[in-house]
mmCIF file of C-alpha atoms in Angstrom:
data_model
loop_
_atom_site.group_PDB
_atom_site.id
_atom_site.type_symbol
_atom_site.label_atom_id
_atom_site.label_comp_id
_atom_site.label_asym_id
_atom_site.label_seq_id
_atom_site.Cartn_x
_atom_site.Cartn_y
_atom_site.Cartn_z
ATOM 1 C CA MET A 1294 -10.194 29.970 -15.521
ATOM 2 C CA GLY A 1295 -9.558 27.280 -12.858
ATOM 3 C CA PRO A 1296 -7.219 26.717 -10.009
ATOM 4 C CA HIS A 1297 -3.388 26.339 -10.546
ATOM 5 C CA PRO A 1298 -2.791 22.483 -10.910
ATOM 6 C CA ALA A 1299 -1.221 22.093 -7.715
ATOM 7 C CA VAL A 1300 -4.162 23.556 -6.089
ATOM 8 C CA ALA A 1301 -6.762 21.552 -7.875
ATOM 9 C CA ALA A 1302 -4.547 18.400 -6.880
ATOM 10 C CA ILE A 1303 -4.793 19.220 -3.185
ATOM 11 C CA ARG A 1304 -8.407 20.119 -3.000
ATOM 12 C CA LEU A 1305 -9.289 16.719 -4.917
ATOM 13 C CA ALA A 1306 -7.233 14.726 -2.675
ATOM 14 C CA VAL A 1307 -9.300 16.429 0.390
ATOM 15 C CA ARG A 1308 -12.565 16.296 -1.335
ATOM 16 C CA ARG A 1309 -12.114 12.549 -1.552
ATOM 17 C CA VAL A 1310 -11.396 12.007 2.124
ATOM 18 C CA LEU A 1311 -14.258 14.383 3.144
ATOM 19 C CA ASN A 1312 -16.697 12.539 0.843
ATOM 20 C CA ASP A 1313 -15.375 9.334 2.778
ATOM 21 C CA ILE A 1314 -16.357 10.757 6.050
ATOM 22 C CA LEU A 1315 -19.635 12.125 5.031
ATOM 23 C CA ALA A 1316 -20.372 8.313 3.667
ATOM 24 C CA GLU A 1317 -19.560 7.102 7.248
ATOM 25 C CA HIS A 1318 -22.100 9.678 8.858
ATOM 26 C CA GLY A 1319 -24.900 8.765 6.463
ATOM 27 C CA ARG A 1320 -24.594 12.068 4.789
ATOM 28 C CA THR A 1321 -24.229 13.310 1.128
ATOM 29 C CA PRO A 1322 -22.133 16.274 0.135
ATOM 30 C CA GLY A 1323 -24.054 19.806 0.042
ATOM 31 C CA ARG A 1324 -23.819 23.321 1.705
ATOM 32 C CA LEU A 1325 -25.095 23.606 5.243
ATOM 33 C CA THR A 1326 -27.925 25.450 5.874
ATOM 34 C CA PRO A 1327 -27.561 28.031 9.275
ATOM 35 C CA ASP A 1328 -29.821 25.350 11.392
ATOM 36 C CA GLU A 1329 -27.742 22.550 9.853
ATOM 37 C CA ARG A 1330 -24.385 23.867 10.776
ATOM 38 C CA SER A 1331 -24.202 23.181 14.458
ATOM 39 C CA SER A 1332 -25.291 19.325 13.968
ATOM 40 C CA SER A 1333 -22.672 18.612 11.281
ATOM 41 C CA PRO A 1334 -19.741 16.612 11.849
ATOM 42 C CA LEU A 1335 -16.319 18.559 12.649
ATOM 43 C CA VAL A 1336 -13.255 17.831 10.823
ATOM 44 C CA LEU A 1337 -9.925 19.173 12.196
ATOM 45 C CA VAL A 1338 -6.639 19.735 10.541
ATOM 46 C CA ALA A 1339 -3.176 19.113 12.385
ATOM 47 C CA CYS A 1340 -1.078 22.058 11.153
ATOM 48 C CA SER A 1341 2.497 22.814 12.142
ATOM 49 C CA GLY A 1342 2.812 26.079 9.830
ATOM 50 C CA GLY A 1343 5.051 23.862 7.136
ATOM 51 C CA ALA A 1344 3.962 23.943 3.632
ATOM 52 C CA ASP A 1345 2.203 20.121 3.733
ATOM 53 C CA SER A 1346 -0.025 21.250 6.713
ATOM 54 C CA MET A 1347 -0.762 24.696 5.545
ATOM 55 C CA ALA A 1348 -1.706 23.504 1.823
ATOM 56 C CA LEU A 1349 -3.912 20.848 3.765
ATOM 57 C CA ALA A 1350 -5.566 23.439 5.958
ATOM 58 C CA SER A 1351 -6.290 25.613 2.673
ATOM 59 C CA ALA A 1352 -7.759 22.902 1.011
ATOM 60 C CA LEU A 1353 -9.921 21.792 4.093
ATOM 61 C CA ALA A 1354 -11.018 25.349 4.527
ATOM 62 C CA PHE A 1355 -12.282 25.424 0.758
ATOM 63 C CA GLU A 1356 -13.668 22.102 0.791
ATOM 64 C CA ALA A 1357 -15.463 21.557 3.995
ATOM 65 C CA PRO A 1358 -18.324 24.024 3.555
ATOM 66 C CA ARG A 1359 -19.092 22.661 0.132
ATOM 67 C CA ALA A 1360 -19.349 19.253 1.458
ATOM 68 C CA GLY A 1361 -21.514 20.259 4.303
ATOM 69 C CA LEU A 1362 -18.908 19.792 7.052
ATOM 70 C CA ARG A 1363 -17.367 22.063 9.702
ATOM 71 C CA ALA A 1364 -13.496 22.366 9.746
ATOM 72 C CA GLY A 1365 -11.263 23.542 12.504
ATOM 73 C CA GLY A 1366 -7.778 23.113 13.325
ATOM 74 C CA VAL A 1367 -5.085 22.359 15.833
ATOM 75 C CA THR A 1368 -1.408 23.301 16.017
ATOM 76 C CA VAL A 1369 1.044 21.884 18.728
ATOM 77 C CA ASP A 1370 3.827 23.650 20.333
ATOM 78 C CA HIS A 1371 6.514 21.260 21.381
ATOM 79 C CA GLY A 1372 8.202 23.723 23.335
ATOM 80 C CA LEU A 1373 11.652 22.447 21.703
ATOM 81 C CA GLN A 1374 12.777 25.740 20.256
ATOM 82 C CA ALA A 1375 12.939 29.402 21.342
ATOM 83 C CA GLY A 1376 9.825 31.503 20.516
ATOM 84 C CA SER A 1377 7.667 28.300 19.667
ATOM 85 C CA ASP A 1378 4.885 29.491 21.427
ATOM 86 C CA LEU A 1379 4.768 32.676 19.605
ATOM 87 C CA ARG A 1380 5.029 30.523 16.546
ATOM 88 C CA ALA A 1381 2.099 28.549 17.497
ATOM 89 C CA ALA A 1382 0.128 31.641 18.139
ATOM 90 C CA GLU A 1383 0.875 32.932 14.511
ATOM 91 C CA VAL A 1384 -0.180 29.342 12.775
ATOM 92 C CA ALA A 1385 -3.267 29.495 14.845
ATOM 93 C CA ALA A 1386 -4.140 33.340 13.655
ATOM 94 C CA ARG A 1387 -3.249 31.764 9.968
ATOM 95 C CA LEU A 1388 -5.816 28.971 10.302
ATOM 96 C CA ARG A 1389 -8.433 31.627 11.495
ATOM 97 C CA ASP A 1390 -7.664 33.750 8.273
ATOM 98 C CA LEU A 1391 -8.767 30.780 6.248
ATOM 99 C CA GLY A 1392 -11.922 30.578 8.177
ATOM 100 C CA LEU A 1393 -11.505 27.751 10.425
ATOM 101 C CA ASP A 1394 -13.428 27.332 13.630
ATOM 102 C CA PRO A 1395 -12.773 26.225 16.140
ATOM 103 C CA VAL A 1396 -8.748 26.485 16.298
ATOM 104 C CA GLU A 1397 -6.609 25.711 18.941
ATOM 105 C CA SER A 1398 -2.774 26.228 19.945
ATOM 106 C CA VAL A 1399 -1.930 23.296 22.240
ATOM 107 C CA ALA A 1400 1.338 23.130 24.178
ATOM 108 C CA VAL A 1401 3.093 20.039 25.221
ATOM 109 C CA THR A 1402 6.285 18.746 27.185
ATOM 110 C CA VAL A 1403 8.229 16.442 25.346
ATOM 111 C CA GLY A 1404 9.778 13.938 27.489
ATOM 112 C CA ARG A 1405 9.141 10.327 29.288
ATOM 113 C CA GLU A 1406 5.556 11.677 30.657
ATOM 114 C CA THR A 1407 3.892 13.846 28.071
ATOM 115 C CA ARG A 1408 1.631 16.406 29.736
ATOM 116 C CA VAL A 1409 -0.604 18.657 27.442
ATOM 117 C CA ALA A 1410 -1.787 22.086 28.178
ATOM 118 C CA HIS A 1411 -4.605 23.558 26.251
ATOM 119 C CA SER A 1412 -3.108 27.078 25.881
ATOM 120 C CA ALA A 1413 -5.359 29.072 23.537
ATOM 121 C CA SER A 1414 -8.522 28.630 21.844
ATOM 122 C CA TYR A 1415 -10.129 30.849 19.145
ATOM 123 C CA ARG A 1416 -13.869 30.053 18.236
ATOM 124 C CA GLY A 1417 -15.045 33.375 17.032
ATOM 125 C CA GLY A 1418 -15.114 34.377 13.262
ATOM 126 C CA GLY A 1419 -13.202 37.234 11.706
ATOM 127 C CA GLY A 1420 -9.959 38.459 12.639
ATOM 128 C CA GLY A 1421 -6.746 38.076 11.497
ATOM 129 C CA GLY A 1422 9.511 7.031 12.856
ATOM 130 C CA THR A 1423 12.638 6.807 14.287
ATOM 131 C CA GLY A 1424 13.242 6.784 17.987
ATOM 132 C CA GLY A 1425 14.611 8.870 20.852
ATOM 133 C CA PRO A 1426 13.502 12.967 20.705
ATOM 134 C CA GLU A 1427 11.818 12.205 17.228
ATOM 135 C CA ALA A 1428 9.728 9.377 18.457
ATOM 136 C CA ALA A 1429 9.073 11.513 22.076
ATOM 137 C CA ALA A 1430 7.690 14.638 20.095
ATOM 138 C CA ARG A 1431 5.769 12.399 17.770
ATOM 139 C CA ASP A 1432 3.971 10.782 20.916
ATOM 140 C CA ALA A 1433 3.608 13.958 22.570
ATOM 141 C CA ARG A 1434 2.088 15.430 19.583
ATOM 142 C CA TYR A 1435 -0.378 12.657 18.679
ATOM 143 C CA ALA A 1436 -1.420 12.748 22.719
ATOM 144 C CA ALA A 1437 -2.462 16.215 22.120
ATOM 145 C CA LEU A 1438 -4.339 15.602 19.027
ATOM 146 C CA ASP A 1439 -6.334 12.828 20.493
ATOM 147 C CA ALA A 1440 -7.073 15.022 23.020
ATOM 148 C CA ALA A 1441 -8.118 17.988 20.946
ATOM 149 C CA ALA A 1442 -10.418 15.341 18.661
ATOM 150 C CA GLU A 1443 -12.087 14.115 22.122
ATOM 151 C CA ARG A 1444 -12.678 17.597 23.482
ATOM 152 C CA HIS A 1445 -14.374 18.899 19.979
ATOM 153 C CA ARG A 1446 -15.954 15.459 19.342
ATOM 154 C CA ALA A 1447 -14.405 15.590 15.789
ATOM 155 C CA ALA A 1448 -15.069 12.946 13.241
ATOM 156 C CA ALA A 1449 -11.516 13.172 12.034
ATOM 157 C CA VAL A 1450 -8.213 14.597 12.005
ATOM 158 C CA LEU A 1451 -6.469 15.349 8.945
ATOM 159 C CA LEU A 1452 -2.764 14.828 8.515
ATOM 160 C CA GLY A 1453 -0.265 16.330 5.853
ATOM 161 C CA HIS A 1454 2.163 13.706 5.101
ATOM 162 C CA THR A 1455 2.952 13.274 1.570
ATOM 163 C CA ARG A 1456 4.441 10.644 -0.799
ATOM 164 C CA ASP A 1457 7.750 11.690 0.269
ATOM 165 C CA ASP A 1458 7.135 11.099 3.998
ATOM 166 C CA GLN A 1459 6.029 7.682 2.972
ATOM 167 C CA ALA A 1460 9.241 6.887 1.294
ATOM 168 C CA GLU A 1461 11.193 7.922 4.365
ATOM 169 C CA THR A 1462 9.116 5.869 6.499
ATOM 170 C CA VAL A 1463 9.727 2.939 4.414
ATOM 171 C CA LEU A 1464 13.353 3.495 4.286
ATOM 172 C CA LEU A 1465 13.487 3.789 7.895
ATOM 173 C CA GLY A 1466 11.507 0.492 8.618
ATOM 174 C CA LEU A 1467 13.903 -1.272 6.086
ATOM 175 C CA ALA A 1468 16.834 0.170 8.039
ATOM 176 C CA ARG A 1469 15.600 -0.995 11.486
ATOM 177 C CA GLY A 1470 15.201 -4.614 9.722
ATOM 178 C CA SER A 1471 11.422 -4.587 10.749
ATOM 179 C CA GLY A 1472 8.886 -6.724 9.434
ATOM 180 C CA ILE A 1473 6.348 -6.272 6.675
ATOM 181 C CA ARG A 1474 3.820 -3.982 8.623
ATOM 182 C CA SER A 1475 6.733 -1.669 9.298
ATOM 183 C CA LEU A 1476 7.732 -1.394 5.587
ATOM 184 C CA SER A 1477 3.774 -0.750 5.079
ATOM 185 C CA GLY A 1478 4.442 2.706 6.091
ATOM 186 C CA MET A 1479 1.829 5.093 7.234
ATOM 187 C CA ALA A 1480 -1.899 4.054 6.480
ATOM 188 C CA ALA A 1481 -4.397 6.321 4.771
ATOM 189 C CA VAL A 1482 -6.845 5.899 7.724
ATOM 190 C CA SER A 1483 -5.473 5.245 10.995
ATOM 191 C CA GLY A 1484 -6.043 5.553 14.733
ATOM 192 C CA ALA A 1485 -9.121 4.689 17.082
ATOM 193 C CA GLY A 1486 -12.303 4.682 14.962
ATOM 194 C CA GLY A 1487 -10.103 5.593 11.780
ATOM 195 C CA ARG A 1488 -9.654 9.039 13.415
ATOM 196 C CA TYR A 1489 -6.508 9.897 11.354
ATOM 197 C CA ARG A 1490 -6.705 10.863 7.670
ATOM 198 C CA ARG A 1491 -3.739 11.504 5.356
ATOM 199 C CA PRO A 1492 -5.431 12.799 1.979
ATOM 200 C CA PHE A 1493 -1.743 13.546 0.620
ATOM 201 C CA LEU A 1494 -0.308 10.140 0.680
ATOM 202 C CA GLN A 1495 -0.417 10.090 -3.262
ATOM 203 C CA LEU A 1496 1.068 13.681 -3.545
ATOM 204 C CA ASP A 1497 4.626 14.776 -3.562
ATOM 205 C CA ARG A 1498 6.008 17.184 -0.992
ATOM 206 C CA GLN A 1499 6.648 19.789 -4.026
ATOM 207 C CA THR A 1500 3.070 19.879 -5.199
ATOM 208 C CA ALA A 1501 1.805 20.959 -1.491
ATOM 209 C CA ARG A 1502 4.606 23.911 -1.539
ATOM 210 C CA THR A 1503 3.457 25.189 -4.892
ATOM 211 C CA ALA A 1504 -0.115 25.360 -4.028
ATOM 212 C CA CYS A 1505 1.348 27.594 -0.837
ATOM 213 C CA MET A 1506 3.369 29.562 -3.154
ATOM 214 C CA VAL A 1507 0.575 30.192 -5.817
ATOM 215 C CA GLN A 1508 -2.054 30.813 -2.833
ATOM 216 C CA SER A 1509 0.336 33.254 -1.094
ATOM 217 C CA LEU A 1510 0.100 31.289 2.121
ATOM 218 C CA PRO A 1511 3.019 31.987 4.360
ATOM 219 C CA VAL A 1512 4.837 28.813 5.560
ATOM 220 C CA TRP A 1513 7.467 27.688 8.203
ATOM 221 C CA ASP A 1514 10.342 25.972 7.640
ATOM 222 C CA ASP A 1515 11.132 23.878 10.629
ATOM 223 C CA PRO A 1516 14.998 23.833 11.083
ATOM 224 C CA HIS A 1517 14.784 20.168 12.658
ATOM 225 C CA ASN A 1518 13.989 19.029 9.364
ATOM 226 C CA ALA A 1519 17.274 20.132 7.873
ATOM 227 C CA ASP A 1520 19.122 19.217 11.267
ATOM 228 C CA PRO A 1521 21.606 16.595 10.645
ATOM 229 C CA ALA A 1522 21.445 15.220 14.152
ATOM 230 C CA TYR A 1523 17.889 13.889 13.096
ATOM 231 C CA THR A 1524 17.841 10.380 11.377
ATOM 232 C CA ARG A 1525 14.909 11.366 9.278
ATOM 233 C CA SER A 1526 16.557 14.787 8.217
ATOM 234 C CA ARG A 1527 19.599 12.672 7.065
ATOM 235 C CA LEU A 1528 17.346 10.526 5.251
ATOM 236 C CA ARG A 1529 15.549 13.313 3.651
ATOM 237 C CA HIS A 1530 18.525 15.264 2.635
ATOM 238 C CA GLU A 1531 21.358 13.019 2.242
ATOM 239 C CA GLY A 1532 20.005 9.387 1.828
ATOM 240 C CA LEU A 1533 17.084 9.744 -0.770
ATOM 241 C CA PRO A 1534 19.236 12.134 -2.930
ATOM 242 C CA ALA A 1535 21.774 9.500 -3.139
ATOM 243 C CA LEU A 1536 19.468 6.859 -4.109
ATOM 244 C CA GLU A 1537 18.200 8.879 -6.749
ATOM 245 C CA LYS A 1538 21.391 9.601 -8.251
ATOM 246 C CA ALA A 1539 22.492 5.697 -7.892
ATOM 247 C CA LEU A 1540 19.154 4.223 -9.087
ATOM 248 C CA GLY A 1541 17.585 7.313 -11.051
ATOM 249 C CA LYS A 1542 14.599 9.223 -10.636
ATOM 250 C CA GLY A 1543 11.265 7.544 -9.544
ATOM 251 C CA VAL A 1544 12.729 6.027 -6.128
ATOM 252 C CA VAL A 1545 10.022 7.838 -4.158
ATOM 253 C CA GLU A 1546 7.042 6.552 -6.171
ATOM 254 C CA ALA A 1547 8.515 3.257 -6.256
ATOM 255 C CA LEU A 1548 8.837 3.090 -2.315
ATOM 256 C CA ALA A 1549 5.373 4.738 -1.739
ATOM 257 C CA ARG A 1550 4.143 1.685 -4.117
ATOM 258 C CA THR A 1551 6.021 -0.653 -1.839
ATOM 259 C CA ALA A 1552 4.222 0.478 1.058
ATOM 260 C CA GLN A 1553 0.752 0.026 -0.217
ATOM 261 C CA LEU A 1554 1.707 -3.170 -1.583
ATOM 262 C CA SER A 1555 3.326 -4.560 1.686
ATOM 263 C CA ARG A 1556 0.000 -3.072 3.555
ATOM 264 C CA ASP A 1557 -2.057 -5.181 1.583
ATOM 265 C CA ASP A 1558 -0.153 -8.173 2.544
ATOM 266 C CA ALA A 1559 0.157 -7.422 5.973
ATOM 267 C CA ASP A 1560 -3.612 -6.973 6.373
ATOM 268 C CA ALA A 1561 -3.999 -10.263 4.426
ATOM 269 C CA LEU A 1562 -1.754 -12.026 7.039
ATOM 270 C CA ASP A 1563 -3.294 -10.154 9.896
ATOM 271 C CA ALA A 1564 -6.797 -11.621 9.020
ATOM 272 C CA TRP A 1565 -5.221 -14.984 8.405
ATOM 273 C CA ALA A 1566 -3.587 -14.992 11.816
ATOM 274 C CA GLY A 1567 -6.833 -13.508 13.528
ATOM 275 C CA LYS A 1568 -8.795 -16.730 11.812
ATOM 276 C CA ALA A 1569 -5.974 -19.206 12.723
ATOM 277 C CA ALA A 1570 -5.467 -18.058 16.319
ATOM 278 C CA ALA A 1571 -8.952 -20.027 17.503
ATOM 279 C CA GLY A 1572 -7.958 -23.283 15.697
ATOM 280 C CA VAL A 1573 -4.655 -23.646 17.809
ATOM 281 C CA ARG A 1574 -6.124 -23.472 20.984
ATOM 282 C CA ASP A 1575 -7.270 -26.656 23.388
ATOM 283 C CA ALA A 1576 -10.549 -26.566 25.249
ATOM 284 C CA ASP A 1577 -9.025 -24.778 27.977
ATOM 285 C CA GLY A 1578 -7.868 -22.037 25.631
ATOM 286 C CA ARG A 1579 -3.923 -22.906 25.734
ATOM 287 C CA LEU A 1580 -2.038 -22.675 22.754
ATOM 288 C CA GLU A 1581 -1.201 -25.914 21.152
ATOM 289 C CA CYS A 1582 2.545 -26.209 20.184
ATOM 290 C CA ALA A 1583 1.937 -28.824 17.213
ATOM 291 C CA ALA A 1584 -0.950 -26.914 15.892
ATOM 292 C CA LEU A 1585 1.345 -23.552 15.901
ATOM 293 C CA HIS A 1586 4.273 -25.463 14.095
ATOM 294 C CA ASP A 1587 1.992 -26.545 11.307
ATOM 295 C CA LEU A 1588 0.951 -22.745 10.532
ATOM 296 C CA PRO A 1589 3.220 -20.706 7.945
ATOM 297 C CA PRO A 1590 5.845 -18.547 10.083
ATOM 298 C CA ALA A 1591 4.270 -15.228 9.308
ATOM 299 C CA VAL A 1592 0.824 -16.368 10.447
ATOM 300 C CA ARG A 1593 2.423 -18.219 13.453
ATOM 301 C CA ARG A 1594 4.558 -15.055 14.554
ATOM 302 C CA ARG A 1595 1.555 -12.847 14.276
ATOM 303 C CA VAL A 1596 -0.524 -15.457 16.599
ATOM 304 C CA LEU A 1597 2.251 -15.464 19.038
ATOM 305 C CA ARG A 1598 2.334 -11.433 19.092
ATOM 306 C CA ARG A 1599 -1.421 -11.375 19.591
ATOM 307 C CA ALA A 1600 -1.435 -13.677 22.364
ATOM 308 C CA ALA A 1601 1.589 -11.764 24.243
ATOM 309 C CA ILE A 1602 -0.408 -8.406 23.786
ATOM 310 C CA GLU A 1603 -3.691 -10.247 24.973
ATOM 311 C CA ALA A 1604 -1.543 -11.549 28.233
ATOM 312 C CA GLY A 1605 -0.441 -7.742 29.041
ATOM 313 C CA ALA A 1606 2.524 -7.081 26.832
ATOM 314 C CA PRO A 1607 2.657 -3.527 25.642
ATOM 315 C CA ALA A 1608 2.507 -3.570 22.035
ATOM 316 C CA GLY A 1609 4.790 -0.578 21.308
ATOM 317 C CA SER A 1610 7.606 -2.526 23.205
ATOM 318 C CA LEU A 1611 7.112 -5.927 21.929
ATOM 319 C CA PHE A 1612 9.753 -6.328 19.062
ATOM 320 C CA ALA A 1613 10.506 -8.732 16.459
ATOM 321 C CA ARG A 1614 13.326 -10.429 18.779
ATOM 322 C CA HIS A 1615 11.072 -11.171 21.582
ATOM 323 C CA ILE A 1616 8.335 -12.788 19.370
ATOM 324 C CA GLU A 1617 11.446 -14.638 17.582
ATOM 325 C CA GLU A 1618 12.722 -15.948 21.042
ATOM 326 C CA VAL A 1619 8.938 -17.033 21.707
ATOM 327 C CA ASP A 1620 8.688 -18.820 18.294
ATOM 328 C CA ARG A 1621 11.660 -20.945 18.970
ATOM 329 C CA LEU A 1622 9.993 -22.366 22.159
ATOM 330 C CA ILE A 1623 7.679 -24.099 18.921
ATOM 331 C CA THR A 1624 10.245 -24.528 16.259
ATOM 332 C CA GLY A 1625 13.469 -24.946 18.120
ATOM 333 C CA TRP A 1626 12.633 -26.601 21.341
ATOM 334 C CA ARG A 1627 15.586 -28.012 23.277
ATOM 335 C CA GLY A 1628 14.025 -27.771 26.941
ATOM 336 C CA GLN A 1629 14.948 -24.015 27.135
ATOM 337 C CA GLY A 1630 13.531 -22.015 29.995
ATOM 338 C CA ALA A 1631 10.958 -19.233 29.844
ATOM 339 C CA ILE A 1632 11.274 -16.461 27.858
ATOM 340 C CA ASN A 1633 10.559 -12.760 29.599
ATOM 341 C CA LEU A 1634 8.675 -10.381 27.699
ATOM 342 C CA PRO A 1635 7.673 -6.749 28.362
ATOM 343 C CA GLY A 1636 4.972 -5.884 30.721
ATOM 344 C CA ARG A 1637 6.135 -8.922 32.935
ATOM 345 C CA VAL A 1638 4.899 -11.241 30.732
ATOM 346 C CA VAL A 1639 6.248 -14.651 30.822
ATOM 347 C CA ALA A 1640 6.215 -17.251 27.771
ATOM 348 C CA ARG A 1641 6.964 -20.793 28.742
ATOM 349 C CA ARG A 1642 6.305 -24.466 27.229
ATOM 350 C CA GLN A 1643 4.689 -26.952 29.498
ATOM 351 C CA GLY A 1644 3.421 -30.193 28.144
ATOM 352 C CA GLY A 1645 2.910 -29.500 24.555
ATOM 353 C CA ARG A 1646 1.213 -26.143 25.394
ATOM 354 C CA LEU A 1647 2.503 -22.592 25.132
ATOM 355 C CA VAL A 1648 1.691 -20.702 28.217
ATOM 356 C CA ILE A 1649 1.987 -17.044 27.884
ATOM 357 C CA ARG A 1650 0.964 -15.168 31.085
ATOM 358 C CA GLN A 1651 1.991 -12.041 33.321
ATOM 359 C CA GLY A 1652 4.203 -13.117 36.086
#
């Protein structure tokens, strides 16, 4: 008799991602010999101890050896709750029990300046979207995961985001009035060199929880996930249920499908803008306003955003309102002055040219 359907589903999702990683490294699936183990690529799982990431960790522990990959884990202690260090140590122990190696518990300080401390490392075998604090915690977490991946030279880091998380991300982007890139939600592959992989974007949250239950995997439910002080928590427990009550079941699936369609469109527009950027510059590399004006608005704004970033504007601080103001120098020219952008970058129109530079 095969595994429970929920367990089979999470394992299949992980197996597909691991096969992609193997193909990228020119390898084929197959169990490792002892001599091959040290040279095989390492895949890490980011695990908070919640149902989604514990299900992911268990699937990775099962599939990685069969694929010919090493598997490890990282848990991040954000230090935002009393006893969080002890909880992180418990999660690390559970990952070791699953057979993952290496396993690390990493402590971070959440704030304007993220500090990462390597608090514990377990190497041996055997033995038991939003802003504010949410954005700060997310930034700290990814900084810690990036550092761990670099430290261990990991081929990839698996994240346990589900279809439900994707739907929430799309709605948060919609509420902010963001563009199509924000509505595309989380990518299945992201980060430098495709470091981050999200195998569960086509699976719902309940499948992961069921997989943990039938495997008797202990899980920790973060109280922040039910705290109405957090935007995503309110959306999860109030907003989405209200939408499903008003529109019927299937809202989550529809939002996740919207994310994928939006991502495809955004990728196509980004590629178009990349090709168009060279054709709107003069011999000295300056942007020609007339050529920019002839581009479709969605393409033109992408060209302008790219030019601002190349001039030194931080991508994370460059918002749609900034690009809209720069765009008016092209489409609504009335002799207005320069536009100040983040990073001390200034955009101004001079003699039919758009000049974007620092200072």
